[in-house]
PDB file of C-alpha atoms and ligand atoms in Angstrom:
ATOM      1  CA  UNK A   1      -3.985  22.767  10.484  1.00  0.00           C
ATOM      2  CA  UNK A   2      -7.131  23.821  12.378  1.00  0.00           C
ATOM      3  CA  UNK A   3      -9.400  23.820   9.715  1.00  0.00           C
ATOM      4  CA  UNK A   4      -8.523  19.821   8.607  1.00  0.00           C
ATOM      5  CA  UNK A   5     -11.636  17.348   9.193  1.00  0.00           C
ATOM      6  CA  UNK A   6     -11.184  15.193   6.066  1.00  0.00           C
ATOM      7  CA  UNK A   7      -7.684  13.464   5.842  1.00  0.00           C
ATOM      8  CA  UNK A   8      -6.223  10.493   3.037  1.00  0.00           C
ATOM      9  CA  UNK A   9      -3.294   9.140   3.645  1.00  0.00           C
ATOM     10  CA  UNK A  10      -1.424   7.034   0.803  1.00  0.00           C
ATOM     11  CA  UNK A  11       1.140   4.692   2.273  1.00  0.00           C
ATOM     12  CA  UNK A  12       3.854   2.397   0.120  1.00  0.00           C
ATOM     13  CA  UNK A  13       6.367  -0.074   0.821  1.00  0.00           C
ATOM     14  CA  UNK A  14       8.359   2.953   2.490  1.00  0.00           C
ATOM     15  CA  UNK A  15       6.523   2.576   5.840  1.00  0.00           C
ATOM     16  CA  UNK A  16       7.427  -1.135   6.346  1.00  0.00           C
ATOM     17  CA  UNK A  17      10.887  -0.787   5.297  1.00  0.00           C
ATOM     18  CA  UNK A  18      12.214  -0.792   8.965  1.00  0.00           C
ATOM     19  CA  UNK A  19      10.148  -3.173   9.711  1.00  0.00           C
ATOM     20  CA  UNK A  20      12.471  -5.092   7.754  1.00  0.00           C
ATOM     21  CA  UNK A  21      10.707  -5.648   4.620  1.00  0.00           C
ATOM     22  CA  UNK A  22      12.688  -4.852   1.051  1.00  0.00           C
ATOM     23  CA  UNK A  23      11.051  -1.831  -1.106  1.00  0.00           C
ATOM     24  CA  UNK A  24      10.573  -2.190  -4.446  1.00  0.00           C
ATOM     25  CA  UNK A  25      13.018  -0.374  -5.879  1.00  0.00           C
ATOM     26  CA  UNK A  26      15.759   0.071  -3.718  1.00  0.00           C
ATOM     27  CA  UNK A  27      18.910  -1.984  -2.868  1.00  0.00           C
ATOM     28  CA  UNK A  28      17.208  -5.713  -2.592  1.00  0.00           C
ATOM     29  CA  UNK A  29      14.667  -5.082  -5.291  1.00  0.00           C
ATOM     30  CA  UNK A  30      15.755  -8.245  -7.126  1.00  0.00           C
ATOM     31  CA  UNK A  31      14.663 -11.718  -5.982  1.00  0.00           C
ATOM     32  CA  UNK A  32      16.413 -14.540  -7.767  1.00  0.00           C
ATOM     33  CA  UNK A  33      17.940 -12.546 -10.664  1.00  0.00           C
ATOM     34  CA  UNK A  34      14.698 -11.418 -11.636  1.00  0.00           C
ATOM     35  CA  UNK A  35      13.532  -7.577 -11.605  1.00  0.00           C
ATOM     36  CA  UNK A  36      10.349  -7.636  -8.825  1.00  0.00           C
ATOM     37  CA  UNK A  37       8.017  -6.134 -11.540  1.00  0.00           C
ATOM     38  CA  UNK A  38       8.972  -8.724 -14.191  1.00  0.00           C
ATOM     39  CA  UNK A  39       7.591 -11.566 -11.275  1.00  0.00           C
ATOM     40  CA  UNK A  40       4.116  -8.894 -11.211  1.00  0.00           C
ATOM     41  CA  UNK A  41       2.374  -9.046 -14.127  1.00  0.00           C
ATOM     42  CA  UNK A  42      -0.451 -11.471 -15.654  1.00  0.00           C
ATOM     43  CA  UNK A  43       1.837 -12.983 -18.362  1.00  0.00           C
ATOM     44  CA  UNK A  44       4.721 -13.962 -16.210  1.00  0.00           C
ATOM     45  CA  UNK A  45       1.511 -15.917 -14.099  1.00  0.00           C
ATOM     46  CA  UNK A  46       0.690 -17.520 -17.077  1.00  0.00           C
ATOM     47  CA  UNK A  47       3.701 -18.316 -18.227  1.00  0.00           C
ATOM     48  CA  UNK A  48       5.595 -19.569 -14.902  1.00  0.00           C
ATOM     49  CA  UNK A  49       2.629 -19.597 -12.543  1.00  0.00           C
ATOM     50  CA  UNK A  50       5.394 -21.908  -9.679  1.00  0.00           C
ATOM     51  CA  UNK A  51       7.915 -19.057  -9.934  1.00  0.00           C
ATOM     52  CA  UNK A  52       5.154 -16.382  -9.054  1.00  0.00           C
ATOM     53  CA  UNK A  53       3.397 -18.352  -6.473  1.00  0.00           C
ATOM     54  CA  UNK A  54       6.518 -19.175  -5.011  1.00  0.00           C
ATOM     55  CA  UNK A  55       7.788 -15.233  -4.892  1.00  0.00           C
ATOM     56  CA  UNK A  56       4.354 -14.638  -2.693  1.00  0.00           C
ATOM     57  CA  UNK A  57       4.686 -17.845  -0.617  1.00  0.00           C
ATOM     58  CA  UNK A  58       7.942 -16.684   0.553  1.00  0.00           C
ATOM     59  CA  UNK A  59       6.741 -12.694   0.731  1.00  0.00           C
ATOM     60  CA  UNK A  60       3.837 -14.256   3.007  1.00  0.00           C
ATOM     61  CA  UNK A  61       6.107 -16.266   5.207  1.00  0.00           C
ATOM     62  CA  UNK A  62       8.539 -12.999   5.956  1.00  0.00           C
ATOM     63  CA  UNK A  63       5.559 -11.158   7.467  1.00  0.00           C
ATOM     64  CA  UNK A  64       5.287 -14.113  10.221  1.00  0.00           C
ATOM     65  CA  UNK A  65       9.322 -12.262  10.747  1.00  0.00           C
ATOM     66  CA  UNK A  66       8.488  -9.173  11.098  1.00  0.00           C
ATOM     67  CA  UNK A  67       6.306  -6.526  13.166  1.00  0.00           C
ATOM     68  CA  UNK A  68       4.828  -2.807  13.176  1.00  0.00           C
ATOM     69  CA  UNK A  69       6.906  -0.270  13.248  1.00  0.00           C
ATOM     70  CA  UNK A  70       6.154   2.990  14.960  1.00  0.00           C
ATOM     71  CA  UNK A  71       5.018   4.690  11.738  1.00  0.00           C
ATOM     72  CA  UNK A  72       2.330   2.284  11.502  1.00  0.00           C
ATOM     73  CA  UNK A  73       1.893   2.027  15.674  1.00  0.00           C
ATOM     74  CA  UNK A  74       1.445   6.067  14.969  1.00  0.00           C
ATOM     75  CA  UNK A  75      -1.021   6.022  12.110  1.00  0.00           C
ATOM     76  CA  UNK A  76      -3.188   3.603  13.848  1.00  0.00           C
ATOM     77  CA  UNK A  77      -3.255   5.982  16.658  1.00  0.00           C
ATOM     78  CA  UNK A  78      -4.380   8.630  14.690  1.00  0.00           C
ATOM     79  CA  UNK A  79      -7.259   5.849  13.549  1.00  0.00           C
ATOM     80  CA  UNK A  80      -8.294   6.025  16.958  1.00  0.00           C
ATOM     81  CA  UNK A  81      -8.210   9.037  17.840  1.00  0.00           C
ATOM     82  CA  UNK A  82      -9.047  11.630  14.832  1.00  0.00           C
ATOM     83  CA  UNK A  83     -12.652  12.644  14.806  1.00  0.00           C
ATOM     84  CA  UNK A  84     -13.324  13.259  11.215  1.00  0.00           C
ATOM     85  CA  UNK A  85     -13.278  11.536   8.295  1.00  0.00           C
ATOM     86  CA  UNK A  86      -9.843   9.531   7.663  1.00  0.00           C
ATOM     87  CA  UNK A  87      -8.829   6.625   5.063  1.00  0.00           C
ATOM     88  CA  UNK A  88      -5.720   4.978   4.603  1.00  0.00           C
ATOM     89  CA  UNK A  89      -4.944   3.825   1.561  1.00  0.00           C
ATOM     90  CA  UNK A  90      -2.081   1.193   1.329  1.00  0.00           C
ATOM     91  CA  UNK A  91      -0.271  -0.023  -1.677  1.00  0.00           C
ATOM     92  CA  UNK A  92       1.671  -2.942   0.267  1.00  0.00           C
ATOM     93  CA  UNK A  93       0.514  -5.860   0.443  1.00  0.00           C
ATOM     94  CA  UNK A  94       1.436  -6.610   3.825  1.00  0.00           C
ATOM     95  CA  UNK A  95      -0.655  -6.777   6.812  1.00  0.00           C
ATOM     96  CA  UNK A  96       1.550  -4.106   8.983  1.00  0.00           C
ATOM     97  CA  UNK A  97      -0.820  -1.369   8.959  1.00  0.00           C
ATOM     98  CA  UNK A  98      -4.231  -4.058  10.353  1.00  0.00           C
ATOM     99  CA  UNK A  99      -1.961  -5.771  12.764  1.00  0.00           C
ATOM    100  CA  UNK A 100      -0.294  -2.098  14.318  1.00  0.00           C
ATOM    101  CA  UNK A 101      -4.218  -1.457  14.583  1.00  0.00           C
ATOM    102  CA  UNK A 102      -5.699   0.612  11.693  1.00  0.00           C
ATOM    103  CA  UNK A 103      -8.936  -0.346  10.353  1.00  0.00           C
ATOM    104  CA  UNK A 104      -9.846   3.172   8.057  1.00  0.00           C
ATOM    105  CA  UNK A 105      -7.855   1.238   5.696  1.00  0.00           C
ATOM    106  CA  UNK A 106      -7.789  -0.319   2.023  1.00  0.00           C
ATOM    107  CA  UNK A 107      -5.629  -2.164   0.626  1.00  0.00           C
ATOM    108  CA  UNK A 108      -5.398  -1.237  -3.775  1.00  0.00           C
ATOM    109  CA  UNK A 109      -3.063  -3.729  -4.538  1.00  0.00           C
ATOM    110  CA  UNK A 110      -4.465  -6.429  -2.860  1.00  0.00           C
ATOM    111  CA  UNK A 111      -3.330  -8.195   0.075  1.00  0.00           C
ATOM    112  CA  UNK A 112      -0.564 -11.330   0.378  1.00  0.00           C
ATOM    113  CA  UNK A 113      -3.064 -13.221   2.877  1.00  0.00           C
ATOM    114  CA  UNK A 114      -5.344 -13.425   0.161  1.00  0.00           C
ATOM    115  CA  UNK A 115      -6.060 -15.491  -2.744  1.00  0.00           C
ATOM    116  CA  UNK A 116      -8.148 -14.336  -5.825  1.00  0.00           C
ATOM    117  CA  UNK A 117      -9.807 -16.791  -7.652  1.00  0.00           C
ATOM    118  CA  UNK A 118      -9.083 -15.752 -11.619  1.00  0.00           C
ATOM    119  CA  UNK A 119     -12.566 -17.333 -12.551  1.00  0.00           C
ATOM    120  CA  UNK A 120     -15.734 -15.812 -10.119  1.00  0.00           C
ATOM    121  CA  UNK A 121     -13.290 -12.944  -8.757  1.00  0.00           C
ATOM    122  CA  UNK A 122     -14.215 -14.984  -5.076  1.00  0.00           C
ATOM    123  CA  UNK A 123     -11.367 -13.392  -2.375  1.00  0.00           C
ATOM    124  CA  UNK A 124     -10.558 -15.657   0.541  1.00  0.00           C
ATOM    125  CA  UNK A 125      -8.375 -15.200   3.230  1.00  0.00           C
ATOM    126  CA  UNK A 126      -5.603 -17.357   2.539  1.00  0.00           C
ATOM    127  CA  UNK A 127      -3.117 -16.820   5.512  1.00  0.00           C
ATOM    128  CA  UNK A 128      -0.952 -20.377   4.284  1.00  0.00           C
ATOM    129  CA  UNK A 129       1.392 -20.943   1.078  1.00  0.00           C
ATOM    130  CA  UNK A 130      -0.832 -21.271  -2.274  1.00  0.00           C
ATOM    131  CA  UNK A 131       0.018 -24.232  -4.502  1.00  0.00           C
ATOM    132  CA  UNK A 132      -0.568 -23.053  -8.349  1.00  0.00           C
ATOM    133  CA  UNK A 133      -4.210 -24.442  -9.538  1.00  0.00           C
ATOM    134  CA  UNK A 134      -5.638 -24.552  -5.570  1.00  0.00           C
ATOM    135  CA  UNK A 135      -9.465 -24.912  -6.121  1.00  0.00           C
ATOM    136  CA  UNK A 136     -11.988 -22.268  -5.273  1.00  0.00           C
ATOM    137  CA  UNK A 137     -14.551 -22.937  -2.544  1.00  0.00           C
ATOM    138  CA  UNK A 138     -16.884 -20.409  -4.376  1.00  0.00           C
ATOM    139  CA  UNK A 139     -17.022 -21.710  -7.697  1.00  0.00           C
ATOM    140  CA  UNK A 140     -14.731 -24.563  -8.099  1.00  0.00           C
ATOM    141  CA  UNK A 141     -12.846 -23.514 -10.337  1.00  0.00           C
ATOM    142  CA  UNK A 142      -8.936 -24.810 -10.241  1.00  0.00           C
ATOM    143  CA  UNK A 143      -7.955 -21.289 -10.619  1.00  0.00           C
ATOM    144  CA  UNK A 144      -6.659 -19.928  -6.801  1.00  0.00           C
ATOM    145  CA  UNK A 145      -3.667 -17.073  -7.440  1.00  0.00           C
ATOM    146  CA  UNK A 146      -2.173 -14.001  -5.034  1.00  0.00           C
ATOM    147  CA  UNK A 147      -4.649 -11.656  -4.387  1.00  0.00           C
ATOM    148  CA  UNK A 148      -2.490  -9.352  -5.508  1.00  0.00           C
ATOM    149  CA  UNK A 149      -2.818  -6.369  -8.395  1.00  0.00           C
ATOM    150  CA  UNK A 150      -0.109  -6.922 -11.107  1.00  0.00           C
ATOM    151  CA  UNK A 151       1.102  -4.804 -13.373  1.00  0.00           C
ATOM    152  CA  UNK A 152      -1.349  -3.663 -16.011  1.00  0.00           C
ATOM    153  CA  UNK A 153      -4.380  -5.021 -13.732  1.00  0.00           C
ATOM    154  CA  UNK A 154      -6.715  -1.839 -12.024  1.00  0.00           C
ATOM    155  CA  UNK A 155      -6.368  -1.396  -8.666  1.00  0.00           C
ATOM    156  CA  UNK A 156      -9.147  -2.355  -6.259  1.00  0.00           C
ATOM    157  CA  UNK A 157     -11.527   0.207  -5.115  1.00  0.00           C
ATOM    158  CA  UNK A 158     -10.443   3.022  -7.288  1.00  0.00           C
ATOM    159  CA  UNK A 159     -14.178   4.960  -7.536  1.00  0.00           C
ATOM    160  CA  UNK A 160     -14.094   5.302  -3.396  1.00  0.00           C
ATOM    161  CA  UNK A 161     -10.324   6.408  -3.493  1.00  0.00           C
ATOM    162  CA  UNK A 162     -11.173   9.244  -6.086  1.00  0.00           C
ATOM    163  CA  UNK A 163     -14.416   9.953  -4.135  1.00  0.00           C
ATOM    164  CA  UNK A 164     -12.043  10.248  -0.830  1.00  0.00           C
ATOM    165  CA  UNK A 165      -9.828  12.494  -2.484  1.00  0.00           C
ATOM    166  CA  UNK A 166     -12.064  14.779  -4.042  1.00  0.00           C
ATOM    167  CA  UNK A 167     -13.483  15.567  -0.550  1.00  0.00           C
ATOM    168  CA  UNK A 168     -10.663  15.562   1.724  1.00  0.00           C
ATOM    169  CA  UNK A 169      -8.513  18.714   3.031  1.00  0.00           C
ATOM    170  CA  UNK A 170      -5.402  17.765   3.781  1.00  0.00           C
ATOM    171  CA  UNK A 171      -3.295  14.771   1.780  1.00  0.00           C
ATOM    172  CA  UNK A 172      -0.383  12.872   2.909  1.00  0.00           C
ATOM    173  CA  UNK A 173       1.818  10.455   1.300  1.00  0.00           C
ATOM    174  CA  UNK A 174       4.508   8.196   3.141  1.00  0.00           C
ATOM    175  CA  UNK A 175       7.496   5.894   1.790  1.00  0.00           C
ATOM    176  CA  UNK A 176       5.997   6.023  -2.190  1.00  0.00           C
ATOM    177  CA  UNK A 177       8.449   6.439  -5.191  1.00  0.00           C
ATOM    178  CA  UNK A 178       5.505   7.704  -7.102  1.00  0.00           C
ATOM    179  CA  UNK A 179       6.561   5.696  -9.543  1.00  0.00           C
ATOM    180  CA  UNK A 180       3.601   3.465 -10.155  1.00  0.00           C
ATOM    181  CA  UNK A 181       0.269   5.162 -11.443  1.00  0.00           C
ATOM    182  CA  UNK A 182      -2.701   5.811 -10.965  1.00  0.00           C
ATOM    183  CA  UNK A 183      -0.964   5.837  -7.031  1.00  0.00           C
ATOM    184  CA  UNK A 184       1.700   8.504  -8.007  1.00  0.00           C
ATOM    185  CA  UNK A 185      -1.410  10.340  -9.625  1.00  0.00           C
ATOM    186  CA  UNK A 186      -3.436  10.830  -6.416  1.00  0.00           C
ATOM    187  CA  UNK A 187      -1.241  14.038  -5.320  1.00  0.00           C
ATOM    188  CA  UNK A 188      -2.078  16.012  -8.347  1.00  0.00           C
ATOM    189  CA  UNK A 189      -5.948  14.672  -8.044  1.00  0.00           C
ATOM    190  CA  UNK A 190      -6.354  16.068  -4.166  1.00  0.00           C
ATOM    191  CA  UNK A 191      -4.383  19.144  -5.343  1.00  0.00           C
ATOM    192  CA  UNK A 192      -6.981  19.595  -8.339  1.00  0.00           C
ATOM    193  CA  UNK A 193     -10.095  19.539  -5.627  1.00  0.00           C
ATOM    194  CA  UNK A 194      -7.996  21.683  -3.120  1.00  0.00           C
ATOM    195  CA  UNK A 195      -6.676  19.618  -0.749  1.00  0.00           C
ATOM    196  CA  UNK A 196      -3.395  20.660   1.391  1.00  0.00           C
ATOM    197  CA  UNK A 197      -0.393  17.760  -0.115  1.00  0.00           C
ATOM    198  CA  UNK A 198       2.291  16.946   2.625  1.00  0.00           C
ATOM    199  CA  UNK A 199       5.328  14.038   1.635  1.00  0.00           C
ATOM    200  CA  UNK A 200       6.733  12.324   4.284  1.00  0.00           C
ATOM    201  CA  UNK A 201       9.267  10.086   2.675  1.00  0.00           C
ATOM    202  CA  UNK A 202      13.058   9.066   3.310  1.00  0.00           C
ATOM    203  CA  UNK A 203      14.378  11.252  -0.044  1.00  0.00           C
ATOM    204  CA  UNK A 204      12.841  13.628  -3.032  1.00  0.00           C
ATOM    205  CA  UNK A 205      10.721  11.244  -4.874  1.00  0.00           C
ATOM    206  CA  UNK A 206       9.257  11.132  -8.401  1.00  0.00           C
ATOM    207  CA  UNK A 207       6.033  13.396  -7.062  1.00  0.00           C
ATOM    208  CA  UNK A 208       7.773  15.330  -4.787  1.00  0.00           C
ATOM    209  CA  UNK A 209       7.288  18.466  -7.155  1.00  0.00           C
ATOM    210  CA  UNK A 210       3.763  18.470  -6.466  1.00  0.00           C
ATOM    211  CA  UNK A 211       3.316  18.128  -2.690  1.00  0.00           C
ATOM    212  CA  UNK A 212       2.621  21.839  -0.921  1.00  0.00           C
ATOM    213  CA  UNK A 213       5.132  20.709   1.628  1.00  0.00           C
ATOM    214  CA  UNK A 214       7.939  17.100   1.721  1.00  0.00           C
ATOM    215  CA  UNK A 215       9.333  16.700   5.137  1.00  0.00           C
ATOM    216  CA  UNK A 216      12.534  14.076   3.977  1.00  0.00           C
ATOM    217  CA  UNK A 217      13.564  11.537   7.145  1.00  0.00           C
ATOM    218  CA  UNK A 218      12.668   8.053   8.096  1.00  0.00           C
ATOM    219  CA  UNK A 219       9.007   7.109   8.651  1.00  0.00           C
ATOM    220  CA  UNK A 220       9.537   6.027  12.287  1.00  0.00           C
ATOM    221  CA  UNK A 221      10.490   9.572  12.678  1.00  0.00           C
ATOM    222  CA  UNK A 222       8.591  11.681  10.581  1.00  0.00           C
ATOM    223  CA  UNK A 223       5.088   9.934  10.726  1.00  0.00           C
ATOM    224  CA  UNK A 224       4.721   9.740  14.973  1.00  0.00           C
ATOM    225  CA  UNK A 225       5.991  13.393  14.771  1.00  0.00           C
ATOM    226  CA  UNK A 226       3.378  14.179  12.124  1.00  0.00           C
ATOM    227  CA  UNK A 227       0.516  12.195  13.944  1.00  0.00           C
ATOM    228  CA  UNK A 228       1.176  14.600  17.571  1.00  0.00           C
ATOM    229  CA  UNK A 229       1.217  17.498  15.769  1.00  0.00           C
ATOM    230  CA  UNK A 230      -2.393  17.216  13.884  1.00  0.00           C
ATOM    231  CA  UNK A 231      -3.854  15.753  17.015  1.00  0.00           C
ATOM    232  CA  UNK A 232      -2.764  18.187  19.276  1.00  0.00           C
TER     233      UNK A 232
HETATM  234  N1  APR B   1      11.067   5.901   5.633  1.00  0.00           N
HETATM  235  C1  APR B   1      10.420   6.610   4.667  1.00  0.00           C
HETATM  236  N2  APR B   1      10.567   6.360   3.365  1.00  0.00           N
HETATM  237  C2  APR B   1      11.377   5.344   3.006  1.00  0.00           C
HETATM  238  C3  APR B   1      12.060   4.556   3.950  1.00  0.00           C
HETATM  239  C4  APR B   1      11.884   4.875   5.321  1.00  0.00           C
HETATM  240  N3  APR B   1      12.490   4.195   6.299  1.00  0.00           N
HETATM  241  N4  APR B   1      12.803   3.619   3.292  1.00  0.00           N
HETATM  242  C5  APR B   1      12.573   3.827   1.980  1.00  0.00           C
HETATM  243  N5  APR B   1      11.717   4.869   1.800  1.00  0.00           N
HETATM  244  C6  APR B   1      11.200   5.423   0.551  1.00  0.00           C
HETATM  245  C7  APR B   1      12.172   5.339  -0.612  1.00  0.00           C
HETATM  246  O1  APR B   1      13.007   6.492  -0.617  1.00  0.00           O
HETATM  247  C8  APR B   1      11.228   5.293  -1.809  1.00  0.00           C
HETATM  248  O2  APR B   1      10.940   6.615  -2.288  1.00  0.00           O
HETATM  249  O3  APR B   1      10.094   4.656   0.172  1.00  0.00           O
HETATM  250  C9  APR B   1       9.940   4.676  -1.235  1.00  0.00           C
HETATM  251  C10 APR B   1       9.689   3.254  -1.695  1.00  0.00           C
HETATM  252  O4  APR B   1       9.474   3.259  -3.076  1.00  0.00           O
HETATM  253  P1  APR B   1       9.187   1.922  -3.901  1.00  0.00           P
HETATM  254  O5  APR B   1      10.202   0.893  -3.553  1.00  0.00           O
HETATM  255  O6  APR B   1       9.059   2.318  -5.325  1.00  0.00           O
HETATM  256  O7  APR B   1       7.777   1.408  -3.317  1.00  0.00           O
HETATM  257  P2  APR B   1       6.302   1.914  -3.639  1.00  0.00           P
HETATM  258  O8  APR B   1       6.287   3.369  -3.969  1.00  0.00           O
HETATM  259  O9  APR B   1       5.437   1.448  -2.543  1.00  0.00           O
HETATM  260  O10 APR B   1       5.971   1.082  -4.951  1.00  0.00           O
HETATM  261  C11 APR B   1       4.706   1.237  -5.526  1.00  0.00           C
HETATM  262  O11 APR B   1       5.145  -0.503  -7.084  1.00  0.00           O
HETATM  263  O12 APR B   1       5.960  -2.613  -7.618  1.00  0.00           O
HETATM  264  C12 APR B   1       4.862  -1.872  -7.319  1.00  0.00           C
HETATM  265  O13 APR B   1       2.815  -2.706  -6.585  1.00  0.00           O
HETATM  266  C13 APR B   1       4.108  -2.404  -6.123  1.00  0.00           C
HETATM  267  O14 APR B   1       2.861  -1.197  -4.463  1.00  0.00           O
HETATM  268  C14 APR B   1       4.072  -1.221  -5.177  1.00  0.00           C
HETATM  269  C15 APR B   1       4.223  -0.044  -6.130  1.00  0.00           C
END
């Protein structure tokens, strides 16, 4: 992979998995009966907004449990260390990836030490549990909720993500179902403008089809093995 300069690297809830935190669709993918994606969506804010804060207050608490794992430790090397151009682009909502070390990184489904205000669109770091109707410093506004992208909302930052892919040579995608577009999407997207696709996930997943190469294994295997070999 000599001639790679421009790398993008999609990560999901795959690469904190043994840090301890439950993916979306695997075994633990219900919390309190409910299905996870029934808890992320606008209406089921509007209609139970103390059931959906709660679900985040208690997702923010579990990341004061849990640490980087050495997929993350390894990507945040490769921060460091790679010379050209590099963004990571996270889907989970924890804050693995910043505290292991990255900073190329964006978070496009927002972030759980956030809060969002629904009336100026204000984000504020919000590191503590967020009582439903919590008032915006911006604006004022009663109207504090997770910073967080539900279902049928866009996902932040889409134009530079697009931009990213167009120009980048080599793609890679780590512990994603590609099950939830327009994530699952960026594989064909980086294929269209001629990118090299590598999957590095634990089994075949939805986009697997399209990737140029899947390597199948654990992340704490796969991704610090991945990271020597383009740096070397
Ligand atoms: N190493 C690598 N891959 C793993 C590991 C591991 N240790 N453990 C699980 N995986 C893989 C699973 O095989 C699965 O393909 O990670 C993937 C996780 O898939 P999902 O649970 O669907 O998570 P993700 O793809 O991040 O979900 C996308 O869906 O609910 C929404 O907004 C939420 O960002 C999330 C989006």
């Amino acid at each position: 992979m000599n001639d790679v300069r421009t790398i993008v690297i999609l990560t999901g809830a795959g690469i904190s998995a043994e840090s301890g935190l439950a993916t979306f669709r695997g075994p633990g993918g219900l919390w309190e009966g409910h299905r996870v994606e029934d808890v992320c969506t606008p209406e089921a804010l509007a209609r139970d907004p103390a059931l959906v804060h709660r679900f985040y207050d208690l997702r923010r608490a579990a990341l004061r449990e849990v640490a980087p794992n050495a997929a993350h430790l390894a990507l945040a090397r490769l921060d460091a260390d790679w010379a050209g151009e590099l963004l990571i682009v996270t889907q989970n909502v924890d804050d693995l990836h910043e505290r292991a070390g990255a900073s190329r990184l964006l978070h496009m489904h927002g972030e759980l030490t956030s809060a969002l205000c629904a009336g100026c669109e204000a984000r504020v770091r919000w590191p503590d549990p967020l009582p439903p109707g919590a008032a915006c410093a911006s604006c004022g506004a009663p109207a504090l909720r997770p910073d967080i992208v539900f279902f049928g909302e866009m996902p932040y930052e889409m134009e530079r993500i697009e931009r990213a892919l167009a120009g980048c040579d080599l793609f890679v995608s780590i512990g994603t179902s590609g099950a939830v577009y327009p994530a699952a999407g960026f594989v064909q997207l980086a294929n269209h403008y001629g990118a090299r696709t590598l999957e590095l996930n634990l089994e075949p997943s939805g986009g697997s089809g399209w990737f140029d190469e899947s390597r199948m294994g654990a992340a704490s295997v796969l991704v610090p093995a991945w990271v020597e070999e383009i740096l070397r």
